[in-house]
XYZ file of N, CA and C in Angstrom:
633
model
N 84.485 101.237 83.415
C 85.837 100.973 83.913
C 86.630 102.274 83.895
N 87.366 102.520 84.977
C 88.174 103.729 85.038
C 89.264 103.664 83.978
N 89.518 104.761 83.264
C 90.469 104.755 82.151
C 91.845 104.245 82.528
N 92.363 104.606 83.724
C 93.731 104.226 84.041
C 93.879 102.726 84.238
N 92.761 102.016 84.503
C 92.846 100.571 84.683
C 93.101 99.856 83.361
N 92.906 100.575 82.234
C 93.156 100.001 80.924
C 94.620 100.170 80.509
N 95.365 101.002 81.232
C 96.755 101.244 80.892
C 97.637 100.099 81.391
N 98.761 99.918 80.743
C 99.753 98.974 81.226
C 100.517 99.638 82.362
N 100.541 98.983 83.517
C 101.224 99.527 84.680
C 102.698 99.152 84.606
N 103.570 100.161 84.630
C 105.013 99.939 84.563
C 105.590 99.932 85.971
N 106.328 98.892 86.288
C 106.949 98.766 87.608
C 108.407 99.207 87.512
N 108.798 100.305 88.172
C 110.196 100.766 88.133
C 111.143 99.724 88.725
N 112.392 99.816 88.371
C 113.391 98.836 88.829
C 113.546 98.830 90.348
N 113.298 99.962 90.978
C 113.477 100.050 92.428
C 112.209 99.681 93.206
N 111.254 99.068 92.529
C 109.988 98.682 93.156
C 109.700 97.203 92.951
N 108.877 96.673 93.822
C 108.241 95.382 93.623
C 106.752 95.663 93.518
N 106.124 95.142 92.479
C 104.756 95.551 92.193
C 103.833 94.359 92.000
N 102.611 94.542 92.439
C 101.530 93.603 92.147
C 100.351 94.450 91.699
N 100.278 94.675 90.398
C 99.314 95.590 89.786
C 99.458 96.979 90.418
N 98.513 97.432 91.207
C 98.581 98.785 91.745
C 99.068 98.813 93.193
N 99.717 97.732 93.627
C 100.364 97.676 94.938
C 101.867 97.738 94.729
N 102.510 98.771 95.256
C 103.937 99.010 95.028
C 104.697 99.044 96.352
N 105.845 98.375 96.389
C 106.805 98.516 97.484
C 108.084 99.043 96.860
N 108.466 100.269 97.234
C 109.544 100.968 96.533
C 110.558 101.571 97.506
N 111.716 101.892 96.959
C 112.744 102.573 97.751
C 112.715 104.083 97.543
N 111.958 104.551 96.546
C 111.788 105.987 96.321
C 110.512 106.190 95.506
N 110.145 107.452 95.319
C 108.940 107.776 94.547
C 109.232 107.988 93.067
N 110.468 107.866 92.661
C 110.837 108.103 91.265
C 110.081 107.175 90.322
N 109.410 107.781 89.337
C 108.721 107.054 88.266
C 107.619 106.120 88.756
N 107.134 106.336 89.972
C 106.006 105.548 90.464
C 104.718 106.121 89.874
N 103.887 105.264 89.302
C 102.657 105.732 88.683
C 101.763 106.445 89.690
N 101.152 107.510 89.269
C 100.283 108.282 90.155
C 98.984 107.560 90.474
N 98.715 106.468 89.735
C 97.495 105.703 89.960
C 97.651 104.635 91.035
N 98.839 104.530 91.645
C 99.081 103.494 92.642
C 98.051 103.597 93.777
N 97.602 102.416 94.243
C 96.607 102.376 95.320
C 97.229 102.044 96.672
N 98.224 101.165 96.691
C 98.923 100.789 97.927
C 100.409 101.052 97.733
N 101.006 101.845 98.624
C 102.394 102.259 98.455
C 103.159 102.051 99.757
N 104.174 101.213 99.697
C 105.020 100.916 100.853
C 106.409 101.498 100.611
N 106.751 102.515 101.374
C 108.059 103.167 101.283
C 108.833 103.005 102.590
N 108.472 102.024 103.379
C 109.051 101.858 104.704
C 110.563 101.706 104.654
N 111.224 102.299 105.656
C 112.684 102.241 105.826
C 113.448 102.905 104.688
N 112.812 103.883 104.066
C 113.465 104.671 103.021
C 113.166 106.145 103.243
N 114.092 106.997 102.884
C 113.887 108.431 103.029
C 112.896 108.924 101.983
N 111.907 109.703 102.424
C 110.844 110.151 101.529
C 110.779 111.679 101.517
N 110.716 112.255 100.326
C 110.504 113.692 100.178
C 108.996 113.927 100.183
N 108.498 114.405 101.310
C 107.048 114.420 101.528
C 106.291 115.312 100.557
N 106.944 116.299 99.952
C 106.232 117.211 99.058
C 105.705 116.498 97.817
N 106.272 115.329 97.482
C 105.819 114.603 96.300
C 104.650 113.669 96.583
N 104.283 113.511 97.848
C 103.159 112.634 98.174
C 101.844 113.172 97.627
N 101.762 114.485 97.450
C 100.506 115.078 96.990
C 100.154 114.659 95.570
N 101.111 114.077 94.837
C 100.829 113.624 93.475
C 100.017 112.331 93.431
N 99.913 111.648 94.578
C 99.285 110.328 94.583
C 97.892 110.420 95.208
N 96.922 110.685 94.356
C 95.573 111.002 94.832
C 94.630 109.803 94.871
N 95.150 108.612 94.535
C 94.312 107.409 94.578
C 94.716 106.466 95.715
N 95.655 106.866 96.542
C 96.167 105.989 97.581
C 95.083 105.566 98.564
N 95.066 104.272 98.851
C 94.214 103.719 99.894
C 95.074 103.294 101.085
N 96.301 102.848 100.796
C 97.233 102.362 101.821
C 98.572 103.054 101.623
N 99.149 103.572 102.724
C 100.453 104.236 102.667
C 101.275 103.831 103.883
N 102.449 103.251 103.630
C 103.346 102.840 104.703
C 104.616 103.676 104.642
N 104.795 104.530 105.645
C 105.987 105.375 105.756
C 106.715 105.087 107.069
N 106.643 103.841 107.500
C 107.342 103.452 108.715
C 108.842 103.696 108.554
N 109.430 104.390 109.514
C 110.865 104.690 109.499
C 111.295 105.374 108.199
N 110.487 106.357 107.770
C 110.745 107.018 106.484
C 110.755 108.538 106.552
N 110.299 109.113 107.646
C 110.219 110.570 107.745
C 111.477 111.118 108.400
N 111.980 112.216 107.868
C 113.186 112.822 108.411
C 112.967 113.353 109.819
N 114.047 113.456 110.574
C 113.970 113.915 111.961
C 113.409 115.328 112.069
N 113.554 116.125 111.013
C 113.083 117.510 111.050
C 111.695 117.678 110.431
N 111.065 116.583 110.038
C 109.744 116.663 109.417
C 108.720 117.219 110.401
N 107.997 118.239 109.992
C 106.927 118.810 110.810
C 105.651 118.036 110.503
N 105.050 117.459 111.527
C 103.913 116.558 111.350
C 102.782 117.210 110.563
N 102.449 118.442 110.868
C 101.351 119.116 110.170
C 101.679 119.311 108.692
N 102.942 119.609 108.370
C 103.332 119.763 106.974
C 103.225 118.427 106.244
N 103.589 117.366 106.921
C 103.458 116.031 106.338
C 101.997 115.740 105.993
N 101.094 115.986 106.937
C 99.675 115.727 106.686
C 99.153 116.569 105.527
N 99.648 117.794 105.421
C 99.202 118.689 104.359
C 99.621 118.249 102.971
N 100.574 117.325 102.887
C 101.029 116.833 101.590
C 100.331 115.551 101.165
N 99.418 115.073 101.970
C 98.617 113.907 101.567
C 97.347 114.410 100.905
N 97.179 114.086 99.637
C 96.060 114.613 98.856
C 95.046 113.543 98.470
N 95.225 112.319 98.969
C 94.300 111.250 98.603
C 93.140 111.177 99.593
N 91.951 111.525 99.127
C 90.762 111.418 99.964
C 90.326 109.967 100.130
N 90.986 109.044 99.407
C 90.646 107.623 99.491
C 91.429 106.904 100.591
N 92.412 107.575 101.197
C 93.324 106.914 102.120
C 92.583 106.350 103.328
N 92.807 105.049 103.590
C 92.168 104.378 104.717
C 93.175 103.830 105.727
N 94.379 103.543 105.286
C 95.370 102.901 106.152
C 96.685 103.680 106.067
N 97.133 104.221 107.205
C 98.360 105.013 107.239
C 99.268 104.497 108.355
N 100.470 104.090 107.975
C 101.465 103.606 108.930
C 102.634 104.573 108.950
N 102.789 105.294 110.058
C 103.918 106.210 110.222
C 104.654 105.866 111.525
N 104.756 104.578 111.779
C 105.468 104.088 112.954
C 106.978 104.259 112.783
N 107.699 104.146 113.892
C 109.173 104.202 113.882
C 109.719 105.469 113.226
N 109.096 106.592 113.550
C 109.630 107.888 113.138
C 109.958 108.691 114.393
N 110.038 109.999 114.306
C 110.421 110.810 115.455
C 109.371 111.885 115.753
N 108.116 111.549 115.522
C 107.018 112.479 115.774
C 106.860 112.652 117.287
N 106.780 113.893 117.754
C 106.788 114.162 119.186
C 105.417 114.480 119.779
N 104.473 114.946 118.976
C 103.161 115.260 119.540
C 102.076 115.147 118.482
N 100.868 114.903 118.972
C 99.718 114.845 118.079
C 98.539 115.502 118.801
N 98.049 116.595 118.228
C 96.960 117.352 118.830
C 95.983 117.759 117.739
N 94.892 118.327 118.136
C 93.893 118.783 117.174
C 94.473 119.857 116.253
N 95.387 120.672 116.793
C 95.988 121.747 115.993
C 96.771 121.197 114.805
N 97.343 119.997 114.935
C 98.072 119.396 113.821
C 97.181 119.174 112.610
N 95.876 119.043 112.847
C 94.941 118.713 111.781
C 94.147 119.926 111.306
N 94.543 121.107 111.755
C 93.857 122.329 111.319
C 94.014 122.494 109.813
N 92.903 122.696 109.127
C 92.861 122.859 107.666
C 93.264 121.590 106.914
N 93.292 120.446 107.604
C 93.572 119.159 106.956
C 92.261 118.422 106.779
N 91.877 118.145 105.546
C 90.584 117.501 105.305
C 90.666 116.256 104.429
N 91.813 116.021 103.784
C 91.886 114.944 102.802
C 92.026 113.549 103.401
N 92.233 113.443 104.718
C 92.375 112.109 105.301
C 91.208 111.783 106.235
N 90.082 112.388 105.991
C 88.924 112.182 106.871
C 88.322 110.789 106.738
N 88.732 110.017 105.719
C 88.220 108.658 105.547
C 89.143 107.601 106.151
N 90.170 108.037 106.878
C 91.133 107.119 107.463
C 90.451 106.171 108.455
N 90.784 104.864 108.333
C 90.241 103.844 109.226
C 91.283 103.322 110.210
N 92.555 103.341 109.808
C 93.632 102.759 110.609
C 94.815 103.711 110.618
N 95.310 104.030 111.811
C 96.469 104.912 111.957
C 97.446 104.282 112.945
N 98.654 104.010 112.461
C 99.696 103.422 113.297
C 100.796 104.451 113.514
N 100.932 104.911 114.767
C 101.994 105.854 115.141
C 102.834 105.264 116.275
N 102.950 103.974 116.309
C 103.741 103.322 117.351
C 105.222 103.621 117.167
N 105.972 103.488 118.264
C 107.427 103.644 118.222
C 107.885 104.974 117.629
N 107.205 106.039 118.048
C 107.663 107.387 117.748
C 108.210 107.992 119.032
N 108.185 109.306 119.141
C 108.659 110.002 120.332
C 107.529 110.819 120.953
N 106.307 110.337 120.778
C 105.149 111.078 121.253
C 105.204 111.286 122.760
N 105.105 112.536 123.174
C 104.993 112.828 124.600
C 103.781 113.691 124.906
N 103.213 114.301 123.878
C 102.002 115.106 124.017
C 100.890 114.446 123.211
N 99.799 114.133 123.873
C 98.659 113.505 123.201
C 97.383 114.199 123.618
N 96.656 114.682 122.632
C 95.347 115.284 122.857
C 94.390 114.624 121.888
N 93.482 113.811 122.390
C 92.635 112.998 121.517
C 91.561 113.794 120.791
N 91.513 115.098 120.991
C 90.568 115.919 120.243
C 90.782 115.866 118.745
N 91.994 115.459 118.300
C 92.253 115.361 116.860
C 91.354 114.323 116.201
N 90.790 113.411 116.992
C 89.932 112.369 116.422
C 88.647 112.940 115.823
N 88.298 114.160 116.208
C 87.131 114.787 115.584
C 87.389 115.087 114.118
N 88.666 115.119 113.726
C 89.043 115.334 112.332
C 89.142 114.015 111.562
N 89.073 112.899 112.299
C 89.140 111.564 111.685
C 87.907 110.781 112.134
N 86.731 111.185 111.694
C 85.486 110.633 112.246
C 85.254 109.154 111.963
N 85.959 108.586 110.975
C 85.760 107.177 110.628
C 86.826 106.256 111.211
N 87.829 106.819 111.874
C 88.948 106.029 112.377
C 88.464 104.958 113.349
N 88.931 103.709 113.124
C 88.520 102.590 113.970
C 89.670 102.036 114.816
N 90.897 102.123 114.312
C 92.040 101.560 115.032
C 93.126 102.626 115.154
N 93.552 102.912 116.382
C 94.601 103.893 116.638
C 95.694 103.231 117.471
N 96.871 103.089 116.878
C 97.979 102.378 117.503
C 99.038 103.394 117.938
N 99.211 103.544 119.249
C 100.148 104.528 119.801
C 101.107 103.883 120.796
N 101.311 102.586 120.703
C 102.162 101.903 121.674
C 103.634 102.263 121.483
N 104.403 102.059 122.548
C 105.851 102.288 122.553
C 106.210 103.720 122.161
N 105.580 104.664 122.857
C 105.946 106.066 122.746
C 106.388 106.558 124.121
N 106.306 107.856 124.359
C 106.751 108.430 125.630
C 105.638 109.255 126.271
N 104.389 108.848 126.032
C 103.225 109.608 126.487
C 103.093 109.513 128.005
N 103.061 110.669 128.661
C 102.928 110.720 130.112
C 101.517 111.095 130.542
N 100.833 111.848 129.686
C 99.495 112.291 130.035
C 98.663 112.471 128.778
N 97.350 112.435 128.935
C 96.420 112.671 127.834
C 95.670 113.949 128.144
N 95.750 114.890 127.240
C 95.131 116.183 127.467
C 93.636 116.085 127.677
N 93.109 116.896 128.597
C 91.686 116.927 128.910
C 91.055 118.115 128.205
N 89.918 117.856 127.561
C 89.247 118.916 126.802
C 87.826 119.093 127.288
N 87.293 120.270 127.081
C 85.884 120.499 127.363
C 85.049 119.801 126.309
N 83.852 119.434 126.684
C 82.988 118.677 125.782
C 82.739 119.416 124.476
N 82.616 120.725 124.549
C 82.302 121.508 123.356
C 83.448 121.561 122.357
N 84.635 121.169 122.767
C 85.803 121.264 121.898
C 85.916 120.099 120.922
N 85.180 119.053 121.104
C 85.399 117.842 120.320
C 84.170 117.464 119.504
N 83.599 118.413 118.819
C 82.477 118.153 117.931
C 82.950 118.134 116.484
N 82.486 117.227 115.638
C 81.618 116.113 116.012
C 82.372 115.033 116.765
N 81.698 114.332 117.664
C 82.329 113.295 118.479
C 82.641 112.079 117.616
N 83.828 111.474 117.811
C 84.183 110.238 117.113
C 83.503 109.072 117.818
N 82.644 108.366 117.120
C 81.928 107.224 117.704
C 82.371 105.906 117.082
N 83.361 105.941 116.190
C 83.767 104.740 115.463
C 85.035 104.081 116.004
N 85.846 104.822 116.773
C 87.093 104.244 117.262
C 86.790 103.049 118.155
N 87.264 101.867 117.735
C 86.994 100.637 118.466
C 88.186 100.178 119.292
N 89.418 100.501 118.846
C 90.613 100.049 119.552
C 91.607 101.189 119.689
N 92.094 101.376 120.908
C 93.129 102.369 121.209
C 94.241 101.661 121.976
N 95.431 101.592 121.370
C 96.565 100.915 121.981
C 97.540 101.959 122.523
N 97.627 102.038 123.847
C 98.530 102.966 124.522
C 99.589 102.209 125.324
N 99.795 100.955 125.014
C 100.740 100.140 125.778
C 102.172 100.640 125.595
N 102.999 100.382 126.605
C 104.415 100.726 126.504
C 104.698 102.209 126.497
N 103.862 102.991 127.205
C 104.110 104.421 127.338
C 104.501 104.733 128.784
N 104.332 105.977 129.216
C 104.737 106.386 130.565
C 103.561 106.952 131.350
N 102.361 106.495 131.005
C 101.158 106.998 131.650
C 101.110 106.600 133.115
N 100.773 107.563 133.976
C 100.590 107.293 135.391
C 99.126 107.387 135.791
N 98.376 108.150 135.030
C 96.941 108.287 135.287
C 96.256 108.760 134.017
N 94.958 108.518 133.951
C 94.156 108.986 132.821
C 92.857 109.549 133.377
N 92.561 110.771 133.053
C 91.306 111.371 133.476
C 90.155 110.801 132.662
N 89.033 110.585 133.299
C 87.857 110.115 132.561
C 87.492 111.098 131.451
N 87.702 112.377 131.726
C 87.327 113.400 130.742
C 88.198 113.342 129.496
N 89.315 112.636 129.557
C 90.172 112.513 128.384
C 89.619 111.503 127.382
N 88.729 110.631 127.837
C 88.244 109.542 126.983
C 86.727 109.519 126.816
N 85.995 110.416 127.484
C 84.537 110.257 127.524
C 83.871 110.324 126.171
N 84.482 111.020 125.204
C 83.820 111.202 123.914
C 84.083 110.049 122.948
N 84.847 109.030 123.374
C 85.098 107.862 122.525
C 84.027 106.817 122.807
N 82.826 107.100 122.356
C 81.676 106.304 122.749
C 81.659 104.906 122.144
N 82.408 104.684 121.051
C 82.417 103.367 120.425
C 83.582 102.497 120.854
N 84.425 102.988 121.770
C 85.644 102.270 122.146
C 85.318 100.927 122.798
N 85.930 99.853 122.255
C 85.713 98.506 122.768
C 86.966 97.929 123.413
N 88.141 98.299 122.921
C 89.392 97.765 123.458
C 90.347 98.921 123.738
N 90.785 99.010 124.991
C 91.762 100.006 125.413
C 92.940 99.253 126.021
N 94.106 99.338 125.397
C 95.275 98.574 125.841
C 96.219 99.502 126.597
N 96.447 99.185 127.861
C 97.249 100.044 128.735
C 98.425 99.311 129.383
N 98.704 98.103 128.995
C 99.766 97.343 129.643
C 101.117 98.047 129.467
N 102.015 97.768 130.414
C 103.370 98.337 130.408
C 103.367 99.851 130.488
N 102.469 100.386 131.334
C 102.508 101.785 131.735
C 102.748 101.812 133.245
N 102.506 102.970 133.870
C 102.708 103.094 135.303
C 101.393 103.257 136.045
N 100.303 102.816 135.426
C 98.989 102.890 136.064
C 98.806 101.643 136.917
N 98.686 101.805 138.202
C 98.622 100.650 139.101
C 97.200 100.247 139.462
N 96.251 101.173 139.375
C 94.897 100.855 139.804
C 93.899 101.603 138.930
N 93.198 100.876 138.082
C 92.238 101.518 137.178
C 90.903 101.788 137.862
N 90.709 101.284 139.097
C 89.437 101.500 139.792
C 89.138 102.982 139.962
N 90.202 103.770 140.211
C 90.025 105.190 140.471
C 89.721 105.965 139.194
N 90.258 105.494 138.068
C 90.199 106.272 136.839
C 89.033 105.915 135.931
N 88.531 104.677 136.005
C 87.545 104.232 135.023
C 86.264 103.738 135.667
N 85.183 103.933 134.942
C 83.898 103.399 135.381
C 83.905 101.879 135.221
N 82.894 101.219 135.749
C 82.818 99.764 135.647
C 82.779 99.310 134.210
N 82.043 100.024 133.357
C 81.941 99.624 131.949
C 83.261 99.798 131.233
N 84.023 100.849 131.564
C 85.291 101.082 130.914
C 86.335 100.063 131.364
N 86.278 99.649 132.644
C 87.236 98.662 133.126
C 87.082 97.326 132.396
N 85.883 97.033 131.933
C 85.660 95.781 131.229
C 86.393 95.727 129.894
N 86.690 96.869 129.325
C 87.348 96.877 128.015
C 88.832 97.205 128.125
N 89.347 97.402 129.343
C 90.730 97.788 129.537
C 91.631 96.570 129.657
N 92.710 96.567 128.879
C 93.666 95.463 128.909
C 94.981 95.978 129.489
């Protein structure tokens, strides 16, 4: 048995706790052994996130400051156990492979929710840094185009992503080359965009999974 599981877990007054699952309004006096942490709709000082190295679930929906630099935020996550990350309803403007340069602690992520941000630049090459990711939620952003990359730029290829939600964006077209390396993709949600005819953009097999 891990030693910290023998300790009495103290729940701060500003938190609601169920053993190692905490929903809090701040990080003050939160045990570093917490596994699930919900700080949604509260202002978070991202530099203190690195103290929580056992996190499996982290909810920072509507919690990041308008001036937060996405790459700096990622650099403050030190839990290699993290599988579920919700950073919806913030003001993140772009997500590219460069954002994940020298970022290695979130390579076990399975679920990433970035819906309702201000994303206008999307380059799916960053998925090579998240090889286990299965669900990527990017709906209700401002994405107009998906960057196209050469095949050699996206090694190792992500083969685990099963669902990509791009609904409610401003997409007018999608190049096949923007998605070809997502070999495990089963559900692609494109409703409420400006794409009128997927016949031109997708192969027969890809059209079968497009919603």
